[in-house]
Every structure is written in C-alpha cells, then in structure tokens.
Amino acid sequence: MKVGYPCINRSIGCTANSTFKLASYSEERLIKTVKNNLECLAKILRYNVENDLLFFRISSDLVPFASHPVCKFDWMNHYKLQFKEIGEYIKKKDIRISMHPDQFILINSIKEKVVQRSINELDYHCKVLDAMGLDITSKIQIHVGGVYGDKPKAIERFVERYESLSESIKKRLVIENDDRLFSLKDCLYINQLTGIPVVFDSFHHECLNSEESVRDAIMKAQTAWKDKDGSLMVDYSSQKEGERRGKHATTIDLSLFKNFIDETKGLEFDIMLEIKDKEKSALKAIKLLKEMKIL
DNA sequence: AGTTGTCAAGCTAGT
DNA sequence: ACTAGCTTGACAACT
C-alpha cells in the first residue's frame, strides 16, 4: 500500500501549481511559471520520499494553459531534461502518480466543442506523464460526466467516445465514482463495456452507493484493474462535521480512518487522502499505519 | 502591506 | 432565471 495526497504541499514553501490569468499570458510568463512548478515538484517529491509518502497527484496546472489555443510554446521540448529527471526520480523511488483534470473535462458532453477541448486537455495530461517517461500505472482520472436527463444514453456516449480516443490516452485514462451522478456500480458497468479501470472514491461512495460495504466495493473495484494498470487507486476522505453533505474534512479523523483500514485489511490498493490539510493528514495516516504494522 | 474580487472551461440542483 | 458548489487556491487589482 502506498499513501499520498493531492497536488499541494504546505510545508515546503513553494507550489507546483502556480498559474496566472489568461489575460496576462505571455511566453515569458509561461516559461517562468513552468520552471518554478517543475523545480517545486521535484522538491515535493523529495519531501514525500523522506516521509514515506509514495503516492502523489500532480496538479493539472503544472503547465498553465497547455491545452489552450493561446499556448503555442513547445514546453515539452523546452523542459525535456527537467521532465526526464523528475520521471527518473519517480521511477527510482517507485512513486505512484495520478493526475486529475477538473470538472470541465467531459468526454460524454452533448456539445462537440466541449468534447474536443476535453480531449485536448487529456492529451496535455498524457504528454506530461510521457515526458517523464512513466509507464501506464500512472493514471489520469476523470468523472464519467453529465447525465443530461438520460443516464443510459450518457453512458452510451461515454463508451462511444472512449473507444475513439487515441491509444496513448486510453492507456492512462481511468474513471472515478462521483457523489451525485455515476456510482461505483455505474462505473463498473462502464468497465465491463470498455475495460477502463475504476478509481474507488470512498467518500463519494458514502454519498451515492448501491449499499455495498466498503470492503465489498473495494474488492469489486479491484477487478477493474489489470496487472499493467498497477494497484487499485482509492481516494479517501470523510465528511466535514456540521457541514453540507459532501464537504471534505479539514483534517483527518483518525478513528474513522482506522475503521476504514480495519475493514479493508489484507486488500491491496494505493490510497490518496483528499483532505484539506494535505500532507499534514497524510503524515498522521502514515504514523497510524506504521503503528498498525501495515506499513 | 493587506484586502478583496476574480479566474478558460461544464454540469446539476436548489433557490 | 440565476447561482453555489465542485479538487480550491492564489493571482491581480485595489486600498
């Protein structure tokens, strides 16, 4: 089991997701920003390795506006060496990597323009992982998309569009159960039709499910991952007390986390803690897992 | 220096 | 018809 957190580290004083407004786009600005982001990403990964955090989500903002028409700059080539060095470190330390394009990325949209933009954005994510020379256990996770009042049709459109994607995207793309529209069961159905792996999001599953237990859900999600895809990826979070249903916790509740670990004992997966205070909670989780002799 | 409004992009549900 | 919320943060313009 590898443990990690997404995108941002608050302990080391720099970020690998710094961006700027489209209105202030310039090649110079882009070059400067990407340089900073790559340097900081290397620092974060070193911090993570020192702290036994071997799962990390790279921010989609690593190269701001990379898939936007305004960007004509060949960032991949310009920073070839830096990408390669980071990739070599990731491979040497056996770090698991994911990326998660945001909510605007829908391959099942009813608008052709949205689909095309989404594909361009997925292509950008692939290029980042390819430039690092990472294998296809490094995944790009998205949600299934919109329902548009007809779920079977929406799924049909997802499957159709998925089949028409380039091989390099298909090799890395995975779907994640969400908290309102497409449950784990829906995602596993899509897996049966396409073979696409399914990230299990435990918190979304709490919000929307077909009454599977966590253990049962994880075992089912595992069947969607083949050897070449690596271990099942799990996103873990819990409800923020006293807040709207679906709101992520500020810091990890270790007794809930312990329950989760007890319930899934013996099952192999990598776990990402989607909790507001990021590496702080991840460190607490690592400490607990060591005490429990799981790590 | 500190504060506040705003940011490329889509969709759903609640008002 | 409009907007908050989503992974939110943090950039940029204003006091």
GROMACS .gro file of C-alpha atoms (C1' of nucleotides) in nm:
model
  325
    1MET     CA    1   0.000   0.000   0.000
    2LYS     CA    2   0.120   0.348  -0.090
    3VAL     CA    3  -0.018   0.658   0.079
    4GLY     CA    4  -0.036   1.006  -0.065
    5TYR     CA    5  -0.214   1.338  -0.105
    6PRO     CA    6  -0.311   1.557  -0.400
    7CYS     CA    7  -0.119   1.837  -0.569
    8ILE     CA    8  -0.028   2.077  -0.289
    9ASN     CA    9   0.229   2.063  -0.012
   10ARG     CA   10   0.204   2.334   0.251
   11SER     CA   11   0.522   2.254   0.442
   12ILE     CA   12   0.797   2.335   0.196
   13GLY     CA   13   0.712   2.690   0.094
   14CYS     CA   14   0.660   2.653  -0.279
   15THR     CA   15   0.393   2.509  -0.506
   16ALA     CA   16   0.396   2.310  -0.828
   17ASN     CA   17   0.062   2.450  -0.937
   18SER     CA   18   0.124   2.821  -0.967
   19THR     CA   19  -0.058   2.983  -1.254
   20PHE     CA   20  -0.167   3.325  -1.380
   21LYS     CA   21  -0.461   3.482  -1.555
   22LEU     CA   22  -0.519   3.420  -1.920
   23ALA     CA   23  -0.518   3.797  -1.979
   24SER     CA   24  -0.157   3.814  -1.865
   25TYR     CA   25  -0.041   3.524  -2.081
   26SER     CA   26   0.297   3.560  -2.242
   27GLU     CA   27   0.556   3.306  -2.345
   28GLU     CA   28   0.796   3.458  -2.097
   29ARG     CA   29   0.544   3.425  -1.816
   30LEU     CA   30   0.472   3.066  -1.909
   31ILE     CA   31   0.840   2.971  -1.919
   32LYS     CA   32   0.896   3.128  -1.577
   33THR     CA   33   0.591   2.962  -1.423
   34VAL     CA   34   0.666   2.615  -1.556
   35LYS     CA   35   1.027   2.642  -1.441
   36ASN     CA   36   0.905   2.721  -1.090
   37ASN     CA   37   0.647   2.442  -1.098
   38LEU     CA   38   0.893   2.177  -1.212
   39GLU     CA   39   1.152   2.279  -0.951
   40CYS     CA   40   0.891   2.271  -0.682
   41LEU     CA   41   0.750   1.939  -0.797
   42ALA     CA   42   1.098   1.790  -0.758
   43LYS     CA   43   1.115   1.933  -0.404
   44ILE     CA   44   0.773   1.798  -0.312
   45LEU     CA   45   0.864   1.452  -0.436
   46ARG     CA   46   1.183   1.455  -0.229
   47TYR     CA   47   0.986   1.563   0.078
   48ASN     CA   48   0.737   1.286   0.011
   49VAL     CA   49   1.003   1.018  -0.020
   50GLU     CA   50   1.167   1.132   0.304
   51ASN     CA   51   0.829   1.094   0.472
   52ASP     CA   52   0.728   0.762   0.313
   53LEU     CA   53   0.456   0.926   0.105
   54LEU     CA   54   0.481   0.731  -0.218
   55PHE     CA   55   0.159   0.829  -0.393
   56PHE     CA   56   0.116   1.177  -0.538
   57ARG     CA   57  -0.123   1.362  -0.765
   58ILE     CA   58   0.047   1.609  -0.998
   59SER     CA   59  -0.152   1.930  -1.045
   60SER     CA   60  -0.315   1.997  -1.382
   61ASP     CA   61  -0.172   2.349  -1.351
   62LEU     CA   62   0.186   2.221  -1.390
   63VAL     CA   63   0.185   2.380  -1.736
   64PRO     CA   64  -0.084   2.653  -1.727
   65PHE     CA   65  -0.297   2.687  -2.043
   66ALA     CA   66  -0.109   2.399  -2.207
   67SER     CA   67  -0.420   2.290  -2.397
   68HIS     CA   68  -0.550   2.640  -2.464
   69PRO     CA   69  -0.518   2.779  -2.820
   70VAL     CA   70  -0.321   3.072  -2.679
   71CYS     CA   71  -0.032   2.838  -2.599
   72LYS     CA   72   0.193   2.782  -2.898
   73PHE     CA   73   0.503   2.717  -2.691
   74ASP     CA   74   0.677   2.379  -2.715
   75TRP     CA   75   0.705   2.333  -2.338
   76MET     CA   76   0.760   1.961  -2.369
   77ASN     CA   77   1.079   2.007  -2.565
   78HIS     CA   78   1.196   2.314  -2.378
   79TYR     CA   79   1.182   2.133  -2.044
   80LYS     CA   80   1.261   1.787  -2.178
   81LEU     CA   81   1.553   1.735  -1.943
   82GLN     CA   82   1.366   1.851  -1.632
   83PHE     CA   83   1.070   1.623  -1.709
   84LYS     CA   84   1.305   1.334  -1.766
   85GLU     CA   85   1.491   1.393  -1.439
   86ILE     CA   86   1.169   1.406  -1.240
   87GLY     CA   87   1.047   1.092  -1.413
   88GLU     CA   88   1.370   0.910  -1.333
   89TYR     CA   89   1.338   1.005  -0.968
   90ILE     CA   90   0.977   0.883  -0.963
   91LYS     CA   91   1.082   0.550  -1.113
   92LYS     CA   92   1.387   0.513  -0.890
   93LYS     CA   93   1.181   0.571  -0.575
   94ASP     CA   94   0.885   0.377  -0.712
   95ILE     CA   95   0.637   0.662  -0.658
   96ARG     CA   96   0.280   0.611  -0.779
   97ILE     CA   97   0.146   0.904  -0.980
   98SER     CA   98  -0.200   1.023  -1.074
   99MET     CA   99  -0.343   1.335  -1.234
  100HIS     CA  100  -0.699   1.463  -1.213
  101PRO     CA  101  -0.826   1.709  -1.476
  102ASP     CA  102  -1.103   1.925  -1.333
  103GLN     CA  103  -1.478   1.933  -1.378
  104PHE     CA  104  -1.470   2.089  -1.724
  105ILE     CA  105  -1.335   1.771  -1.874
  106LEU     CA  106  -1.625   1.562  -2.007
  107ILE     CA  107  -1.592   1.320  -2.291
  108ASN     CA  108  -1.965   1.242  -2.285
  109SER     CA  109  -2.086   1.602  -2.330
  110ILE     CA  110  -2.361   1.668  -2.582
  111LYS     CA  111  -2.156   1.962  -2.708
  112GLU     CA  112  -1.892   1.873  -2.962
  113LYS     CA  113  -1.676   2.171  -2.862
  114VAL     CA  114  -1.667   2.055  -2.501
  115VAL     CA  115  -1.562   1.707  -2.610
  116GLN     CA  116  -1.284   1.841  -2.830
  117ARG     CA  117  -1.150   2.070  -2.559
  118SER     CA  118  -1.161   1.782  -2.315
  119ILE     CA  119  -0.963   1.558  -2.548
  120ASN     CA  120  -0.702   1.832  -2.591
  121GLU     CA  121  -0.675   1.861  -2.216
  122LEU     CA  122  -0.640   1.483  -2.174
  123ASP     CA  123  -0.373   1.491  -2.440
  124TYR     CA  124  -0.182   1.751  -2.239
  125HIS     CA  125  -0.201   1.534  -1.926
  126CYS     CA  126  -0.065   1.238  -2.124
  127LYS     CA  127   0.221   1.447  -2.255
  128VAL     CA  128   0.329   1.537  -1.902
  129LEU     CA  129   0.342   1.172  -1.797
  130ASP     CA  130   0.500   1.067  -2.127
  131ALA     CA  131   0.767   1.339  -2.098
  132MET     CA  132   0.856   1.193  -1.760
  133GLY     CA  133   0.884   0.852  -1.921
  134LEU     CA  134   0.635   0.698  -1.678
  135ASP     CA  135   0.462   0.369  -1.751
  136ILE     CA  136   0.085   0.324  -1.772
  137THR     CA  137   0.043   0.261  -1.400
  138SER     CA  138   0.046   0.645  -1.386
  139LYS     CA  139  -0.319   0.733  -1.439
  140ILE     CA  140  -0.535   1.025  -1.540
  141GLN     CA  141  -0.866   1.014  -1.357
  142ILE     CA  142  -1.189   1.184  -1.462
  143HIS     CA  143  -1.555   1.150  -1.377
  144VAL     CA  144  -1.792   0.991  -1.624
  145GLY     CA  145  -1.951   1.329  -1.698
  146GLY     CA  146  -2.302   1.468  -1.726
  147VAL     CA  147  -2.632   1.280  -1.732
  148TYR     CA  148  -2.835   1.523  -1.944
  149GLY     CA  149  -3.158   1.367  -1.822
  150ASP     CA  150  -3.087   1.022  -1.969
  151LYS     CA  151  -2.826   0.810  -1.795
  152PRO     CA  152  -2.822   0.510  -2.033
  153LYS     CA  153  -2.766   0.747  -2.326
  154ALA     CA  154  -2.500   0.936  -2.132
  155ILE     CA  155  -2.317   0.608  -2.064
  156GLU     CA  156  -2.354   0.501  -2.425
  157ARG     CA  157  -2.198   0.830  -2.535
  158PHE     CA  158  -1.913   0.785  -2.286
  159VAL     CA  159  -1.837   0.437  -2.422
  160GLU     CA  160  -1.850   0.551  -2.784
  161ARG     CA  161  -1.621   0.847  -2.723
  162TYR     CA  162  -1.383   0.641  -2.510
  163GLU     CA  163  -1.341   0.389  -2.789
  164SER     CA  164  -1.248   0.666  -3.033
  165LEU     CA  165  -0.973   0.816  -2.813
  166SER     CA  166  -0.607   0.776  -2.904
  167GLU     CA  167  -0.429   0.471  -2.763
  168SER     CA  168  -0.200   0.687  -2.551
  169ILE     CA  169  -0.498   0.846  -2.373
  170LYS     CA  170  -0.686   0.517  -2.338
  171LYS     CA  171  -0.387   0.353  -2.172
  172ARG     CA  172  -0.386   0.609  -1.892
  173LEU     CA  173  -0.748   0.714  -1.855
  174VAL     CA  174  -0.950   0.588  -1.557
  175ILE     CA  175  -1.292   0.687  -1.422
  176GLU     CA  176  -1.389   0.763  -1.065
  177ASN     CA  177  -1.728   0.719  -0.898
  178ASP     CA  178  -1.879   1.058  -0.812
  179ASP     CA  179  -2.109   1.167  -0.531
  180ARG     CA  180  -2.427   1.256  -0.727
  181LEU     CA  181  -2.448   1.102  -1.073
  182PHE     CA  182  -2.240   0.795  -1.152
  183SER     CA  183  -2.198   0.546  -0.868
  184LEU     CA  184  -1.940   0.271  -0.835
  185LYS     CA  185  -2.194   0.034  -0.985
  186ASP     CA  186  -2.235   0.261  -1.290
  187CYS     CA  187  -1.859   0.288  -1.328
  188LEU     CA  188  -1.814  -0.089  -1.306
  189TYR     CA  189  -2.079  -0.131  -1.574
  190ILE     CA  190  -1.877   0.103  -1.797
  191ASN     CA  191  -1.569  -0.101  -1.710
  192GLN     CA  192  -1.743  -0.413  -1.837
  193LEU     CA  193  -1.817  -0.241  -2.166
  194THR     CA  194  -1.476  -0.082  -2.216
  195GLY     CA  195  -1.217  -0.230  -1.978
  196ILE     CA  196  -1.146   0.115  -1.831
  197PRO     CA  197  -1.019   0.091  -1.472
  198VAL     CA  198  -1.224   0.247  -1.190
  199VAL     CA  199  -1.081   0.458  -0.907
  200PHE     CA  200  -1.276   0.396  -0.587
  201ASP     CA  201  -1.361   0.717  -0.404
  202SER     CA  202  -1.468   0.615  -0.055
  203PHE     CA  203  -1.631   0.944   0.035
  204HIS     CA  204  -1.829   0.968  -0.289
  205HIS     CA  205  -1.935   0.612  -0.225
  206GLU     CA  206  -2.074   0.715   0.113
  207CYS     CA  207  -2.282   0.980  -0.065
  208LEU     CA  208  -2.401   0.759  -0.354
  209ASN     CA  209  -2.399   0.380  -0.349
  210SER     CA  210  -2.592   0.060  -0.404
  211GLU     CA  211  -2.546  -0.049  -0.047
  212GLU     CA  212  -2.217  -0.229  -0.100
  213SER     CA  213  -1.994  -0.235   0.209
  214VAL     CA  214  -1.656  -0.064   0.173
  215ARG     CA  215  -1.478  -0.398   0.167
  216ASP     CA  216  -1.711  -0.534  -0.099
  217ALA     CA  217  -1.684  -0.212  -0.303
  218ILE     CA  218  -1.304  -0.221  -0.300
  219MET     CA  219  -1.296  -0.587  -0.399
  220LYS     CA  220  -1.528  -0.510  -0.689
  221ALA     CA  221  -1.323  -0.207  -0.796
  222GLN     CA  222  -1.006  -0.420  -0.790
  223THR     CA  223  -1.148  -0.640  -1.064
  224ALA     CA  224  -1.140  -0.339  -1.297
  225TRP     CA  225  -0.758  -0.313  -1.273
  226LYS     CA  226  -0.528  -0.537  -1.473
  227ASP     CA  227  -0.162  -0.601  -1.384
  228LYS     CA  228  -0.043  -0.346  -1.639
  229ASP     CA  229  -0.256  -0.076  -1.467
  230GLY     CA  230  -0.096  -0.128  -1.126
  231SER     CA  231  -0.282  -0.149  -0.794
  232LEU     CA  232  -0.629  -0.010  -0.747
  233MET     CA  233  -0.627   0.361  -0.664
  234VAL     CA  234  -0.850   0.470  -0.377
  235ASP     CA  235  -0.938   0.830  -0.292
  236TYR     CA  236  -1.019   0.865   0.074
  237SER     CA  237  -1.190   1.146   0.260
  238SER     CA  238  -1.456   1.196   0.523
  239GLN     CA  239  -1.740   1.436   0.589
  240LYS     CA  240  -1.661   1.773   0.743
  241GLU     CA  241  -1.855   1.778   1.070
  242GLY     CA  242  -2.161   2.000   1.075
  243GLU     CA  243  -2.126   2.095   0.710
  244ARG     CA  244  -2.322   2.024   0.396
  245ARG     CA  245  -2.317   1.660   0.291
  246GLY     CA  246  -2.030   1.603   0.052
  247LYS     CA  247  -1.796   1.865   0.203
  248HIS     CA  248  -1.445   1.731   0.264
  249ALA     CA  249  -1.297   1.719   0.614
  250THR     CA  250  -1.044   1.981   0.723
  251THR     CA  251  -0.815   1.727   0.885
  252ILE     CA  252  -0.813   1.350   0.902
  253ASP     CA  253  -1.032   1.182   1.162
  254LEU     CA  254  -0.801   0.901   1.265
  255SER     CA  255  -1.070   0.686   1.427
  256LEU     CA  256  -1.273   0.684   1.102
  257PHE     CA  257  -0.957   0.617   0.905
  258LYS     CA  258  -0.867   0.331   1.134
  259ASN     CA  259  -1.213   0.180   1.080
  260PHE     CA  260  -1.158   0.203   0.707
  261ILE     CA  261  -0.819   0.034   0.731
  262ASP     CA  262  -0.957  -0.238   0.959
  263GLU     CA  263  -1.241  -0.303   0.721
  264THR     CA  264  -1.010  -0.336   0.420
  265LYS     CA  265  -0.735  -0.537   0.588
  266GLY     CA  266  -0.543  -0.763   0.350
  267LEU     CA  267  -0.665  -0.589   0.034
  268GLU     CA  268  -0.403  -0.433  -0.190
  269PHE     CA  269  -0.453  -0.073  -0.306
  270ASP     CA  270  -0.289   0.272  -0.303
  271ILE     CA  271  -0.467   0.541  -0.108
  272MET     CA  272  -0.486   0.916  -0.166
  273LEU     CA  273  -0.605   1.131   0.121
  274GLU     CA  274  -0.822   1.405  -0.025
  275ILE     CA  275  -0.822   1.615   0.287
  276LYS     CA  276  -0.784   1.989   0.314
  277ASP     CA  277  -0.466   2.000   0.517
  278LYS     CA  278  -0.291   1.775   0.264
  279GLU     CA  279   0.045   1.631   0.375
  280LYS     CA  280  -0.032   1.702   0.740
  281SER     CA  281  -0.311   1.444   0.739
  282ALA     CA  282  -0.110   1.211   0.518
  283LEU     CA  283   0.169   1.210   0.779
  284LYS     CA  284  -0.080   1.126   1.053
  285ALA     CA  285  -0.213   0.840   0.840
  286ILE     CA  286   0.140   0.709   0.781
  287LYS     CA  287   0.211   0.716   1.153
  288LEU     CA  288  -0.106   0.522   1.229
  289LEU     CA  289  -0.040   0.264   0.955
  290LYS     CA  290   0.309   0.207   1.095
  291GLU     CA  291   0.167   0.159   1.445
  292MET     CA  292  -0.078  -0.089   1.298
  293LYS     CA  293   0.214  -0.268   1.124
  294ILE     CA  294   0.052  -0.221   0.786
  295LEU     CA  295   0.344  -0.017   0.650
  296DA     C1'  296   0.128   4.554   0.306
  297DG     C1'  297  -0.301   4.390   0.339
  298DT     C1'  298  -0.761   4.308   0.144
  299DT     C1'  299  -1.090   4.162  -0.187
  300DG     C1'  300  -1.269   4.022  -0.632
  301DT     C1'  301  -1.182   3.716  -0.988
  302DC     C1'  302  -1.023   3.332  -1.257
  303DA     C1'  303  -1.076   2.917  -1.966
  304DA     C1'  304  -1.355   2.570  -1.949
  305DG     C1'  305  -1.949   2.228  -1.751
  306DC     C1'  306  -2.297   2.037  -1.516
  307DT     C1'  307  -2.660   1.973  -1.155
  308DA     C1'  308  -2.962   2.101  -0.805
  309DG     C1'  309  -3.156   2.435  -0.528
  310DT     C1'  310  -3.346   2.894  -0.500
  311DA     C1'  311  -3.363   3.265  -1.450
  312DC     C1'  312  -2.987   3.260  -1.163
  313DT     C1'  313  -2.608   3.080  -0.886
  314DA     C1'  314  -2.336   2.783  -0.546
  315DG     C1'  315  -2.060   2.409  -0.547
  316DC     C1'  316  -1.731   2.104  -0.721
  317DT     C1'  317  -1.033   1.950  -0.611
  318DT     C1'  318  -0.990   2.506  -0.425
  319DG     C1'  319  -0.635   2.815  -0.422
  320DA     C1'  320  -0.391   3.212  -0.538
  321DC     C1'  321  -0.337   3.578  -0.892
  322DA     C1'  322  -0.414   4.062  -0.974
  323DA     C1'  323  -0.606   4.481  -0.877
  324DC     C1'  324  -0.737   4.756  -0.542
  325DT     C1'  325  -0.686   5.022  -0.079
   0.00000   0.00000   0.00000
